[in-house]
PDB file of C-alpha atoms in Angstrom:
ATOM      1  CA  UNK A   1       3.594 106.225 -21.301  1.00  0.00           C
ATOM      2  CA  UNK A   2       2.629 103.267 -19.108  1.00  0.00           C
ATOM      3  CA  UNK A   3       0.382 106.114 -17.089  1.00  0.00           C
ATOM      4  CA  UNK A   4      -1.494 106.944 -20.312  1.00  0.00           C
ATOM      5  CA  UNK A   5      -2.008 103.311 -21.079  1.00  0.00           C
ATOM      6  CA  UNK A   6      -3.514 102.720 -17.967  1.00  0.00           C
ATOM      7  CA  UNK A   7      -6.134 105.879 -18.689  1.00  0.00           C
ATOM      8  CA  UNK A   8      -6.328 104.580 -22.376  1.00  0.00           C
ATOM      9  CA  UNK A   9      -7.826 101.285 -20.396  1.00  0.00           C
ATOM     10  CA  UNK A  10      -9.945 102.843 -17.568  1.00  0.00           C
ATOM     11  CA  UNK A  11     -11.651 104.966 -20.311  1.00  0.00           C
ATOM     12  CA  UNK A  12     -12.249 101.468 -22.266  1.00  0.00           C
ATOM     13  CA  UNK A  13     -13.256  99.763 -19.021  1.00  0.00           C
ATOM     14  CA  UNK A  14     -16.341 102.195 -18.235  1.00  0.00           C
ATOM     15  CA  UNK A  15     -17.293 101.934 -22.120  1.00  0.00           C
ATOM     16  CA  UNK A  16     -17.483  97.990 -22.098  1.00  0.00           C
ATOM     17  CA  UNK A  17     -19.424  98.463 -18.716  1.00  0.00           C
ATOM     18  CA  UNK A  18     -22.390 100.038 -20.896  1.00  0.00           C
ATOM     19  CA  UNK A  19     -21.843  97.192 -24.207  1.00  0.00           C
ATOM     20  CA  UNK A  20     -25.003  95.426 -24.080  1.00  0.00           C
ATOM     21  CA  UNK A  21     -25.613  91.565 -22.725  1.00  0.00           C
ATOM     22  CA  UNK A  22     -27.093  88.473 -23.698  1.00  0.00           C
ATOM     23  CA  UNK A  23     -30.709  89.463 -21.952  1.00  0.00           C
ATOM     24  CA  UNK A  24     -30.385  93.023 -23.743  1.00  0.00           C
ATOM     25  CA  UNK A  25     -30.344  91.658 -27.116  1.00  0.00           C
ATOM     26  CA  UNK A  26     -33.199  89.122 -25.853  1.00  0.00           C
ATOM     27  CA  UNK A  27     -35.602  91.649 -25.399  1.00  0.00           C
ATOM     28  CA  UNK A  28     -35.004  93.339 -28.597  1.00  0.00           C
ATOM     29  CA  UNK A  29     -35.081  90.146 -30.244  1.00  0.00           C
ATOM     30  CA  UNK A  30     -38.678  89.481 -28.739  1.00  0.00           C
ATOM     31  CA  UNK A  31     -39.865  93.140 -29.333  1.00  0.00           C
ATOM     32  CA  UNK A  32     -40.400  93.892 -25.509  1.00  0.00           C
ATOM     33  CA  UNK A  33     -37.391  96.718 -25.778  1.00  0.00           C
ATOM     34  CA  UNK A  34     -36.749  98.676 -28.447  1.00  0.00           C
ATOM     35  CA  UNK A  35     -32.766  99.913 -29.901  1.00  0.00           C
ATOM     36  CA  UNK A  36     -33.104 103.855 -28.920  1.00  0.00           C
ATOM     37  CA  UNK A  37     -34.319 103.010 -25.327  1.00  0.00           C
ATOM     38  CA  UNK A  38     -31.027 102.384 -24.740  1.00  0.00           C
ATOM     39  CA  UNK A  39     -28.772 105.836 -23.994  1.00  0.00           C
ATOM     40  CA  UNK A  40     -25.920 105.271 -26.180  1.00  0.00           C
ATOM     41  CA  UNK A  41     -28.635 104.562 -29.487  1.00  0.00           C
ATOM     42  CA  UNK A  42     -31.260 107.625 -28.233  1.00  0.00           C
ATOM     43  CA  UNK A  43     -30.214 109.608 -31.423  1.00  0.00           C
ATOM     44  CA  UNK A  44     -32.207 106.270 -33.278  1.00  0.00           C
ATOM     45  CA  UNK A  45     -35.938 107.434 -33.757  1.00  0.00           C
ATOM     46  CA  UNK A  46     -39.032 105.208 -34.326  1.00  0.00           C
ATOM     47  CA  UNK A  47     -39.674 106.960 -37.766  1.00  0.00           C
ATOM     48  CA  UNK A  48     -36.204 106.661 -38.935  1.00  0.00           C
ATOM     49  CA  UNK A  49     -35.644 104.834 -42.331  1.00  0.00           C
ATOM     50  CA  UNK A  50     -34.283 101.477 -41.968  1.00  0.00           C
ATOM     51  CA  UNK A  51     -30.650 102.934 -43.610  1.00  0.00           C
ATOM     52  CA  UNK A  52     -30.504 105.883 -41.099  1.00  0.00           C
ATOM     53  CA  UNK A  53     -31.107 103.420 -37.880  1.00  0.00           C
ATOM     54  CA  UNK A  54     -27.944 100.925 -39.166  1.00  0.00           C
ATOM     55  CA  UNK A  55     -25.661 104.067 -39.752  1.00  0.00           C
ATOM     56  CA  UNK A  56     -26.962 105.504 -36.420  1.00  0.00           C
ATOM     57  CA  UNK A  57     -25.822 101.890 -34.792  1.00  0.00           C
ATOM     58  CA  UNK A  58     -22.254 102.274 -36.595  1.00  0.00           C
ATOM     59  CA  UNK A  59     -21.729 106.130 -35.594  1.00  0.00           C
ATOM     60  CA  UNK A  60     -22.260 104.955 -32.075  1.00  0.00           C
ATOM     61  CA  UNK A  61     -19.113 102.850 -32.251  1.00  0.00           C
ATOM     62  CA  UNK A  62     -17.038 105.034 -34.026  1.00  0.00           C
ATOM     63  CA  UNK A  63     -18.037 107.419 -30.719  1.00  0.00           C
ATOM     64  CA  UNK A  64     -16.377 105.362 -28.817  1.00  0.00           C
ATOM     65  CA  UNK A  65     -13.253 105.033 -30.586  1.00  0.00           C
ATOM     66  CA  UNK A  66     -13.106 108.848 -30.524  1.00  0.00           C
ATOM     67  CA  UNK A  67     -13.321 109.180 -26.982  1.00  0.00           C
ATOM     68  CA  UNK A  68     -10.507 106.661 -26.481  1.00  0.00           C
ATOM     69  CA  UNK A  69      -8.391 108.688 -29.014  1.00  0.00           C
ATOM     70  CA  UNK A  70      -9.439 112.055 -27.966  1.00  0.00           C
ATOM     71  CA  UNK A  71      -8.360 110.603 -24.698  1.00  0.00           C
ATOM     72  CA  UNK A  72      -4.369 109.689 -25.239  1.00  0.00           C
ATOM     73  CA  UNK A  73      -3.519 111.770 -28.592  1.00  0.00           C
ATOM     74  CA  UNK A  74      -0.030 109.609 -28.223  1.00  0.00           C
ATOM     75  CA  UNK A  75      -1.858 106.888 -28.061  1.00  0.00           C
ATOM     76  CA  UNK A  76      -4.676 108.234 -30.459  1.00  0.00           C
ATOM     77  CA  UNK A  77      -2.859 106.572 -34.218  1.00  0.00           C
ATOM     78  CA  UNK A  78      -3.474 102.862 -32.916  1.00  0.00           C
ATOM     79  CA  UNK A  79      -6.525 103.410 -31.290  1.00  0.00           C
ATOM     80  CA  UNK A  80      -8.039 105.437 -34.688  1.00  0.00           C
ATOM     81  CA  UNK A  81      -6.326 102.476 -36.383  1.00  0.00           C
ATOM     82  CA  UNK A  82      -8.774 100.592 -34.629  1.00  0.00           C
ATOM     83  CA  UNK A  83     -11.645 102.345 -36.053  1.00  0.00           C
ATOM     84  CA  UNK A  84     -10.304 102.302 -39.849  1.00  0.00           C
ATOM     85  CA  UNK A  85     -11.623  98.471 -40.484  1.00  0.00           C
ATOM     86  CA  UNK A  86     -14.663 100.705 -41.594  1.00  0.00           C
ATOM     87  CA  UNK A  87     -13.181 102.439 -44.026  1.00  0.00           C
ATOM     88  CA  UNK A  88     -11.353  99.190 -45.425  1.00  0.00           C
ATOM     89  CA  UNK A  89     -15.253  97.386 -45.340  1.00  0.00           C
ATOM     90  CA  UNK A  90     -16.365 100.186 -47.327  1.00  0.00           C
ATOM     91  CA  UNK A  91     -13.528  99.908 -50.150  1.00  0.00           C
ATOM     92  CA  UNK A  92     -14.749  96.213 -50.016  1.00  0.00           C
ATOM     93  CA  UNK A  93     -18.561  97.204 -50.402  1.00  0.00           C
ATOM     94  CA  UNK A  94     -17.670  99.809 -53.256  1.00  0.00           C
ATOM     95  CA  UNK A  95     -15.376  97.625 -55.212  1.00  0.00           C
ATOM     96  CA  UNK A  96     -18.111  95.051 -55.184  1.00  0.00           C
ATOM     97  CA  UNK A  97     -20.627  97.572 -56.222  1.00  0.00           C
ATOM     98  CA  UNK A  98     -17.882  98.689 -59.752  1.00  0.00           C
ATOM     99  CA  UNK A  99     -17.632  95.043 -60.148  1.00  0.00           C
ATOM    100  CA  UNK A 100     -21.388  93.984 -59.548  1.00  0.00           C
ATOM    101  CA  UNK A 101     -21.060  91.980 -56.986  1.00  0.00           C
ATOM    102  CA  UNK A 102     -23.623  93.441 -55.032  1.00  0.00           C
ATOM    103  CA  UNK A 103     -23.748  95.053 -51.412  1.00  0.00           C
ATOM    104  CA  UNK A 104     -24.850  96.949 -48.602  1.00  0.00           C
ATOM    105  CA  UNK A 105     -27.358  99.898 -49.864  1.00  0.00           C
ATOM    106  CA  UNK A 106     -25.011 102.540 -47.834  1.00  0.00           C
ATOM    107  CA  UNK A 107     -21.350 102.848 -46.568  1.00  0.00           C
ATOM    108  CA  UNK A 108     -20.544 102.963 -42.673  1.00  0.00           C
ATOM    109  CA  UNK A 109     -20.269 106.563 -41.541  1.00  0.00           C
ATOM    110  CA  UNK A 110     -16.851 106.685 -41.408  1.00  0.00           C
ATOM    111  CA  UNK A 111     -13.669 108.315 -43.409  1.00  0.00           C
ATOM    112  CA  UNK A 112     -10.183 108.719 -41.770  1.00  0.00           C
ATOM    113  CA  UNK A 113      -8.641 108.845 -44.908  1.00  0.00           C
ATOM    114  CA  UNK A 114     -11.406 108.730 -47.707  1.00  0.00           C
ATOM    115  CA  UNK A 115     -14.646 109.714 -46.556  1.00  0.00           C
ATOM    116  CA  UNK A 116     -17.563 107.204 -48.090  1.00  0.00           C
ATOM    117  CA  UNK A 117     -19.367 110.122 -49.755  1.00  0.00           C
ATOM    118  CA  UNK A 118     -15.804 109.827 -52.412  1.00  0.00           C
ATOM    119  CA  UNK A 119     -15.661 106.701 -51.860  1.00  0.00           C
ATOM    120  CA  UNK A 120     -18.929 105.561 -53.403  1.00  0.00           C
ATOM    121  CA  UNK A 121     -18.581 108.198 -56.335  1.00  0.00           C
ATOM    122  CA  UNK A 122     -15.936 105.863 -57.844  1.00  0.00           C
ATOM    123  CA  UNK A 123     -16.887 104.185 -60.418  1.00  0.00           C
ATOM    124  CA  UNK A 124     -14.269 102.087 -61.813  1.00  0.00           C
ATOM    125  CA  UNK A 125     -12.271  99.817 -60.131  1.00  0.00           C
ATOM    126  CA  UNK A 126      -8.704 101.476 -60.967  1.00  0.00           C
ATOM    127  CA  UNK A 127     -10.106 104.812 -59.260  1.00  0.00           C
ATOM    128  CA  UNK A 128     -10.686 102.740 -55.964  1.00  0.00           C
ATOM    129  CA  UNK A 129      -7.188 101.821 -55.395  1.00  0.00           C
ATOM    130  CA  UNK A 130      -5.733 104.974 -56.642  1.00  0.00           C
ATOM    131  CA  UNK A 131      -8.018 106.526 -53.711  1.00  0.00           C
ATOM    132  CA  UNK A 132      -7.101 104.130 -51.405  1.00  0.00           C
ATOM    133  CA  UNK A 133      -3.263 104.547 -52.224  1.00  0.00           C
ATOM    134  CA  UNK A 134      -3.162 108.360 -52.102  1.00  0.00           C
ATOM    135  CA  UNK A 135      -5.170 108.932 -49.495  1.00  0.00           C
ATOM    136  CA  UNK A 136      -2.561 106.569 -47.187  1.00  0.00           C
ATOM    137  CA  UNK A 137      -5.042 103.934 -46.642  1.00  0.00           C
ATOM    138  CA  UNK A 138      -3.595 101.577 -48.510  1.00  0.00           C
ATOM    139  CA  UNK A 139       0.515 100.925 -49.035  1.00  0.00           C
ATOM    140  CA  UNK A 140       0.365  99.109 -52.046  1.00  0.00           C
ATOM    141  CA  UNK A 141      -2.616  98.129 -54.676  1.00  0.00           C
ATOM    142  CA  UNK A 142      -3.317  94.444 -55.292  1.00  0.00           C
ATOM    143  CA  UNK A 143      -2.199  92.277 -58.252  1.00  0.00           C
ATOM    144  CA  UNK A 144      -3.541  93.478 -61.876  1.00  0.00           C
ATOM    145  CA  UNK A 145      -3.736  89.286 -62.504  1.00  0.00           C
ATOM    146  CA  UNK A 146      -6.128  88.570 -59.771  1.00  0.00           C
ATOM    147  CA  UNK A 147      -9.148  87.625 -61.335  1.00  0.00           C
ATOM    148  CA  UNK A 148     -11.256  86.917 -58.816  1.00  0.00           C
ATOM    149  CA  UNK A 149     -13.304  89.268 -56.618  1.00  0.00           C
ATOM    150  CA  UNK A 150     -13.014  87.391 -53.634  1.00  0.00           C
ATOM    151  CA  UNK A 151      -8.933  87.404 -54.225  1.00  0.00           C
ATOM    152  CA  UNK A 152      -9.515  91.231 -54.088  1.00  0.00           C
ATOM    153  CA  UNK A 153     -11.369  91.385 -51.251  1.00  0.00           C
ATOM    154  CA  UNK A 154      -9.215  88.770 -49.173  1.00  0.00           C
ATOM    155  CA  UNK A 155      -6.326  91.653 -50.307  1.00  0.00           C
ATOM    156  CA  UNK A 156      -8.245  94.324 -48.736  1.00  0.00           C
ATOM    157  CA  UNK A 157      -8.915  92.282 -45.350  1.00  0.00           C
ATOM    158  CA  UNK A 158      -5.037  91.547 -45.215  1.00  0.00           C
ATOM    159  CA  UNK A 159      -4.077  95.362 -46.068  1.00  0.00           C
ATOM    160  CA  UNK A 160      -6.138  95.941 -42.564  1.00  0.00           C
ATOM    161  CA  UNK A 161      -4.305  93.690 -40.651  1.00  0.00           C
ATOM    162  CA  UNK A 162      -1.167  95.346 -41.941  1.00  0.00           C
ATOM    163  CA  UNK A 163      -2.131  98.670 -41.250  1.00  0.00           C
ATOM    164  CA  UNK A 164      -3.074  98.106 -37.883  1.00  0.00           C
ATOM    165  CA  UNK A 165       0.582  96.415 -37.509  1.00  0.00           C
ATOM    166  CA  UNK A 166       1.930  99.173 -38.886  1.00  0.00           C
ATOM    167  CA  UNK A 167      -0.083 101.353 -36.217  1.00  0.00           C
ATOM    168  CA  UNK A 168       1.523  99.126 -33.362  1.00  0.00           C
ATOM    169  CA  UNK A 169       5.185  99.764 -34.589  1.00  0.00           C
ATOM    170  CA  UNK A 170       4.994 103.304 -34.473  1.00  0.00           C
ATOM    171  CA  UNK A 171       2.773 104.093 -31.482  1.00  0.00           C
ATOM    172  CA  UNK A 172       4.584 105.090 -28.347  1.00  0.00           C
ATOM    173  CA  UNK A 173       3.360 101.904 -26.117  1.00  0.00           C
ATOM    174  CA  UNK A 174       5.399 100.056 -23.809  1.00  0.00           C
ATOM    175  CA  UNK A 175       7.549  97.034 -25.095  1.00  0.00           C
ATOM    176  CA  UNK A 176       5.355  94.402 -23.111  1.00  0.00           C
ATOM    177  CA  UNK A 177       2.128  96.130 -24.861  1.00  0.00           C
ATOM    178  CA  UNK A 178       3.775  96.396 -28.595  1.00  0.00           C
ATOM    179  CA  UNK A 179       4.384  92.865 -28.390  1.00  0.00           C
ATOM    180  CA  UNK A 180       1.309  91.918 -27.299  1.00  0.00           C
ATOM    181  CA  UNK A 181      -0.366  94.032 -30.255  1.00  0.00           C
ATOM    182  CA  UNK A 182       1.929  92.272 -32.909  1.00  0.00           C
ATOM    183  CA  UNK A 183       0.588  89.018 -31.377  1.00  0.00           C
ATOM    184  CA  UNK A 184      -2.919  89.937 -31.979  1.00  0.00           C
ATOM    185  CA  UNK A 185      -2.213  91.385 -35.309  1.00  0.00           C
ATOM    186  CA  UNK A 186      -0.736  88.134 -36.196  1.00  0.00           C
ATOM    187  CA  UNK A 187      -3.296  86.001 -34.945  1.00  0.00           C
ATOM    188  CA  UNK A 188      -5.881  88.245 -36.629  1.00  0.00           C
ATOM    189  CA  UNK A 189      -3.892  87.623 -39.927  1.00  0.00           C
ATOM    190  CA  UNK A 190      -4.730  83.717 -39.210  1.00  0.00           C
ATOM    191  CA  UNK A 191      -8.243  84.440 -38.877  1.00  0.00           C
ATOM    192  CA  UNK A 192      -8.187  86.490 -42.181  1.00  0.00           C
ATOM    193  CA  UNK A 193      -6.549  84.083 -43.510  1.00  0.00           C
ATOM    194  CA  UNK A 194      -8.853  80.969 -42.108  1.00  0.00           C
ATOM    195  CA  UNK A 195     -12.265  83.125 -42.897  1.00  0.00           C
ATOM    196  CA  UNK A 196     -10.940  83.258 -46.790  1.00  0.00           C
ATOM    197  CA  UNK A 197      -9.986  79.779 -46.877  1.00  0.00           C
ATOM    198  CA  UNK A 198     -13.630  78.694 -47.015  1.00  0.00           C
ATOM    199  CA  UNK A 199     -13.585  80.257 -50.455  1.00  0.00           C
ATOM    200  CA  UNK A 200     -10.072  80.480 -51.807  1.00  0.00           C
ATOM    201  CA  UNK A 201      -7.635  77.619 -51.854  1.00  0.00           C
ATOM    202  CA  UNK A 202      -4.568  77.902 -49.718  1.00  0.00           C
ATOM    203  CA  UNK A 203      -1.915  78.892 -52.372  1.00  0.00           C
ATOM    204  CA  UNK A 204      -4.135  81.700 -53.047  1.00  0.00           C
ATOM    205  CA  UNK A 205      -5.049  83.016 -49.685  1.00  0.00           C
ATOM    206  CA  UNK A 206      -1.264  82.780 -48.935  1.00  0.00           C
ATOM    207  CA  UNK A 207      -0.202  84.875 -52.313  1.00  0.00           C
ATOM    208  CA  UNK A 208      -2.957  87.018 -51.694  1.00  0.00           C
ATOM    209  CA  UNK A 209      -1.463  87.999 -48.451  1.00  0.00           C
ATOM    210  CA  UNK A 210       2.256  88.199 -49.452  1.00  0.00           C
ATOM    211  CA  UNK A 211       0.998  90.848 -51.513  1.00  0.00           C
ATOM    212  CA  UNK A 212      -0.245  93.109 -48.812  1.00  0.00           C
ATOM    213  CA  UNK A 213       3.027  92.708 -46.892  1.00  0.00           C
ATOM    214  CA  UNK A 214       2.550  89.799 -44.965  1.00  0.00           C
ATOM    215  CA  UNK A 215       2.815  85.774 -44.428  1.00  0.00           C
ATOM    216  CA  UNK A 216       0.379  83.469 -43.168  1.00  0.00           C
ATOM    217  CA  UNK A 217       0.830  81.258 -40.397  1.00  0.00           C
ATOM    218  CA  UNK A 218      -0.908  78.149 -39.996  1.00  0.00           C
ATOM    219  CA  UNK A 219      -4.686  78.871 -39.817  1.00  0.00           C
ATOM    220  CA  UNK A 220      -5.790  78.200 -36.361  1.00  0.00           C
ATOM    221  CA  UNK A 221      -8.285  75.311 -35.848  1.00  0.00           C
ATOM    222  CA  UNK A 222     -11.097  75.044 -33.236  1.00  0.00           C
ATOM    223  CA  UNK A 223     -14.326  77.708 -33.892  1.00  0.00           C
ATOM    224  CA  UNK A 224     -15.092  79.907 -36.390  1.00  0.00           C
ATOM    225  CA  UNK A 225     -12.679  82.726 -36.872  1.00  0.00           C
ATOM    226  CA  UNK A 226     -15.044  85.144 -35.247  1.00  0.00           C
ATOM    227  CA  UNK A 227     -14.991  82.361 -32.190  1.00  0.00           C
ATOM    228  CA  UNK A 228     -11.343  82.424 -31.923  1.00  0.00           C
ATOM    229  CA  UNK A 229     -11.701  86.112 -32.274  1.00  0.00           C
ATOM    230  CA  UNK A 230     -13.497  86.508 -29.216  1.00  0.00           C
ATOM    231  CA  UNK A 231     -10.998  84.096 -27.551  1.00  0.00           C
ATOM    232  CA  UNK A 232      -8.444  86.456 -28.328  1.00  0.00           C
ATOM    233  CA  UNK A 233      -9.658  89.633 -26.894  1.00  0.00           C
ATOM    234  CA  UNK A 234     -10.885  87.754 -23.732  1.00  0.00           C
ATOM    235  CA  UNK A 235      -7.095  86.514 -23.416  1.00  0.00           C
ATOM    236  CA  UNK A 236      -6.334  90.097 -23.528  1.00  0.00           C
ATOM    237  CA  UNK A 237      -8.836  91.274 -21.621  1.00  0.00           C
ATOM    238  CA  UNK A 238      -7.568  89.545 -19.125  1.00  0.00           C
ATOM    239  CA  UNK A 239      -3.825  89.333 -19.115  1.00  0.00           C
ATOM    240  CA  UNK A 240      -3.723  93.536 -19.995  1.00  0.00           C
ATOM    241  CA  UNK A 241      -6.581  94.682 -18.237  1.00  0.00           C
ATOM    242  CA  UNK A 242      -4.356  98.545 -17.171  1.00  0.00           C
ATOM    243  CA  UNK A 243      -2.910  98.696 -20.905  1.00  0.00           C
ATOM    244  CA  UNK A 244      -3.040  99.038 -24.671  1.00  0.00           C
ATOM    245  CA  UNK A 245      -4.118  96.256 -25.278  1.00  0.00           C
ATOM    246  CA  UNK A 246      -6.955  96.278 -23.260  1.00  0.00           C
ATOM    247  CA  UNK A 247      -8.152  99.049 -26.096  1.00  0.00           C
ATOM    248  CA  UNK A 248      -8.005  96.066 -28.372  1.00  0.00           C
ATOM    249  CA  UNK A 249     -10.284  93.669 -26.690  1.00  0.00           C
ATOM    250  CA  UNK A 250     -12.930  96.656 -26.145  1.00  0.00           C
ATOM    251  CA  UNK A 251     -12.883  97.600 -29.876  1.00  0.00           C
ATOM    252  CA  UNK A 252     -13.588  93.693 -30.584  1.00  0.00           C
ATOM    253  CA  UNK A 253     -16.332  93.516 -28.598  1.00  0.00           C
ATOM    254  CA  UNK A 254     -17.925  97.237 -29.642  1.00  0.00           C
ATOM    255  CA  UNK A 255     -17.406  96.320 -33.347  1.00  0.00           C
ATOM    256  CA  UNK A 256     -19.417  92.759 -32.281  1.00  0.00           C
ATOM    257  CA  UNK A 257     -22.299  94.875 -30.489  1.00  0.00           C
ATOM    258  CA  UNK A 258     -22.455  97.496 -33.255  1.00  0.00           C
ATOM    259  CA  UNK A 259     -22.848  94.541 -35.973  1.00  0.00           C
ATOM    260  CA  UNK A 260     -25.069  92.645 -33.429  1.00  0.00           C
ATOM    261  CA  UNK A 261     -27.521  95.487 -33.070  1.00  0.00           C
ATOM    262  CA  UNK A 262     -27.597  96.023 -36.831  1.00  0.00           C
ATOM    263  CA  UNK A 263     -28.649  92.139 -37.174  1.00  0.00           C
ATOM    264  CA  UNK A 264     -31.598  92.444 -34.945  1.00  0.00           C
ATOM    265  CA  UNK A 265     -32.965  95.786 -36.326  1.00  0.00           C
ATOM    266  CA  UNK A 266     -32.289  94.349 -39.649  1.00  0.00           C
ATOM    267  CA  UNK A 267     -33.851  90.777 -39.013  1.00  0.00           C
ATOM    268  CA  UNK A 268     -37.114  92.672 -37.150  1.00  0.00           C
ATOM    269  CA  UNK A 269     -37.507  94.805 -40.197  1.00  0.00           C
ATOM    270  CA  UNK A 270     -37.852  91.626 -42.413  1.00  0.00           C
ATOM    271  CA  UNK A 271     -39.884  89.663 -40.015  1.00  0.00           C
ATOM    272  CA  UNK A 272     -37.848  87.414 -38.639  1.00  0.00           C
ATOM    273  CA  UNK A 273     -38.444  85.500 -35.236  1.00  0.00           C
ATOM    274  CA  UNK A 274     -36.718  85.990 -32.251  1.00  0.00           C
ATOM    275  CA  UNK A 275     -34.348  82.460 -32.463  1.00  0.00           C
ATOM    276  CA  UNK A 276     -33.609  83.459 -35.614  1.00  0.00           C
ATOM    277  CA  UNK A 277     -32.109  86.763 -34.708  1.00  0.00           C
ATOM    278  CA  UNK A 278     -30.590  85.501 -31.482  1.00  0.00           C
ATOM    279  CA  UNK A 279     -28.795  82.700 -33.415  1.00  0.00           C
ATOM    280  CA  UNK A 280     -27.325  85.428 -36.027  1.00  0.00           C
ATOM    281  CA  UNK A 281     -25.606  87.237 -33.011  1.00  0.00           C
ATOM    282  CA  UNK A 282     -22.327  87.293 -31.777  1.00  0.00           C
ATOM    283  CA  UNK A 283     -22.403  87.281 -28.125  1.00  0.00           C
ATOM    284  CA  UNK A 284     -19.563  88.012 -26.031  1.00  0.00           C
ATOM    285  CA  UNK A 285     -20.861  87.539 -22.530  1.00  0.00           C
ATOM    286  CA  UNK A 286     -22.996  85.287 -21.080  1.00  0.00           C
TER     287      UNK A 286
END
């Protein structure tokens, strides 16, 4: 298995050779380059509605997933695991839709388990999580007594973190790797649980995630949870760069690059400057 790690990671090394850079972004920032002159976003077209070039910029990532799955098939349930944060986004964005709190005008492109097309046909919030559970998204459903949306949607971001655990226990990876994986799960489960902090207090950001299965360590201090993020996969990046969880630090920095070009053809479309855009991005290299 260690020999199909190692392919898992050369695969992932020649796709973060074509993520873009700082100077990339730059010049799409400033105009003088434009999103589909790059290869990997030539399916984008001048003419195409604002909607179509964001979901364009999302299917691009999820392209890249599937050639790192399509790659290992033992391999393939943690690295499609991966890939299935867009599906829990979109159960975010449609249960804020039933419960009008607003949100994105479309669904990413994306449907392992419940494509977004169903997805957005619910209508009432018990039909989400009944989706959820039978498709085997979700394990469990959250708390009928939550009354807050943001309690719900904290739920959802923990049920992720727990699924991809789940993913690492029962993928066929080496015992170095697997522990490395539950590392980074847990340390994304501080992050979760740091993000939500800014809006929930602790008692509930801690209940919320003993419901979806797990328990919150001491949030970790020093950045933004999308810094420390970044930290994380670098560490990785570094100390696994011929296994699994190489795969991890790649899909960190694709799922930063897919959101980053999203910001800038968003933030051109409104008329924003250049700084502006820049300053919304998360950049991970120099």
């Amino acid at each position: 298995m260690a020999t199909m790690e190692a392919y898992v990671a050369v695969r992932a090394h020649g796709l973060k050779s074509r993520l873009l850079k700082r100077p990339d972004y730059e010049a799409l920032a400033r105009g003088e380059r434009e999103v589909y002159e790059y290869k990997d976003y030539s399916s984008i077209a001048a003419r195409d509605p604002l909607e179509v070039k964001v979901e364009k910029v999302h299917r691009v990532y999820v392209s890249r997933i599937s050639l790192l799955a399509e790659s290992a098939p033992e391999l393939s349930e943690y690295l499609w695991a991966l890939a299935d944060k867009l599906e829990f986004e979109n159960l975010k964005l449609q249960l804020r839709r039933v419960l009008g709190g607003g949100g994105r005008p479309i669904l990413y492109p994306y449907g392992r388990h419940v494509g977004p097309v169903r997805l957005s046909e619910a209508t009432e919030e018990k039909e989400l999580w009944e989706l959820a559970l039978s498709s085997g998204l979700l394990e469990r459903v959250p708390k009928r007594e939550w009354g807050s949306l943001a309690e719900r949607e904290a739920f959802v971001d923990f049920a992720y973190v727990k699924h991809l655990a789940s993913a690492v226990q029962r993928v066929p990876a080496s015992g170095e790797s697997r522990r490395a994986l539950l590392e980074a799960a847990a340390e994304l489960c501080s992050l979760v649980a740091a993000s939500w902090s800014r809006h929930l207090s602790p008692e509930a950001v801690a209940s919320v995630a003993r419901a979806a299965g797990l328990e919150v360590k001491r949030p970790p201090r020093g950045g933004s949870p999308e810094e420390r993020l970044l930290r994380l996969a670098r560490r990785l990046e570094l100390r696994y760069p011929a296994s699994l969880p190489y795969a991890f630090a790649f899909d960190v920095y694709a799922t930063a690059e897919a959101r980053n070009v999203e910001r800038v053809i968003v933030g051109r479309s409104l008329g924003m400057g250049s700084s502006e855009i820049l300053a919304s991005l998360l950049l991970t290299s120099p």
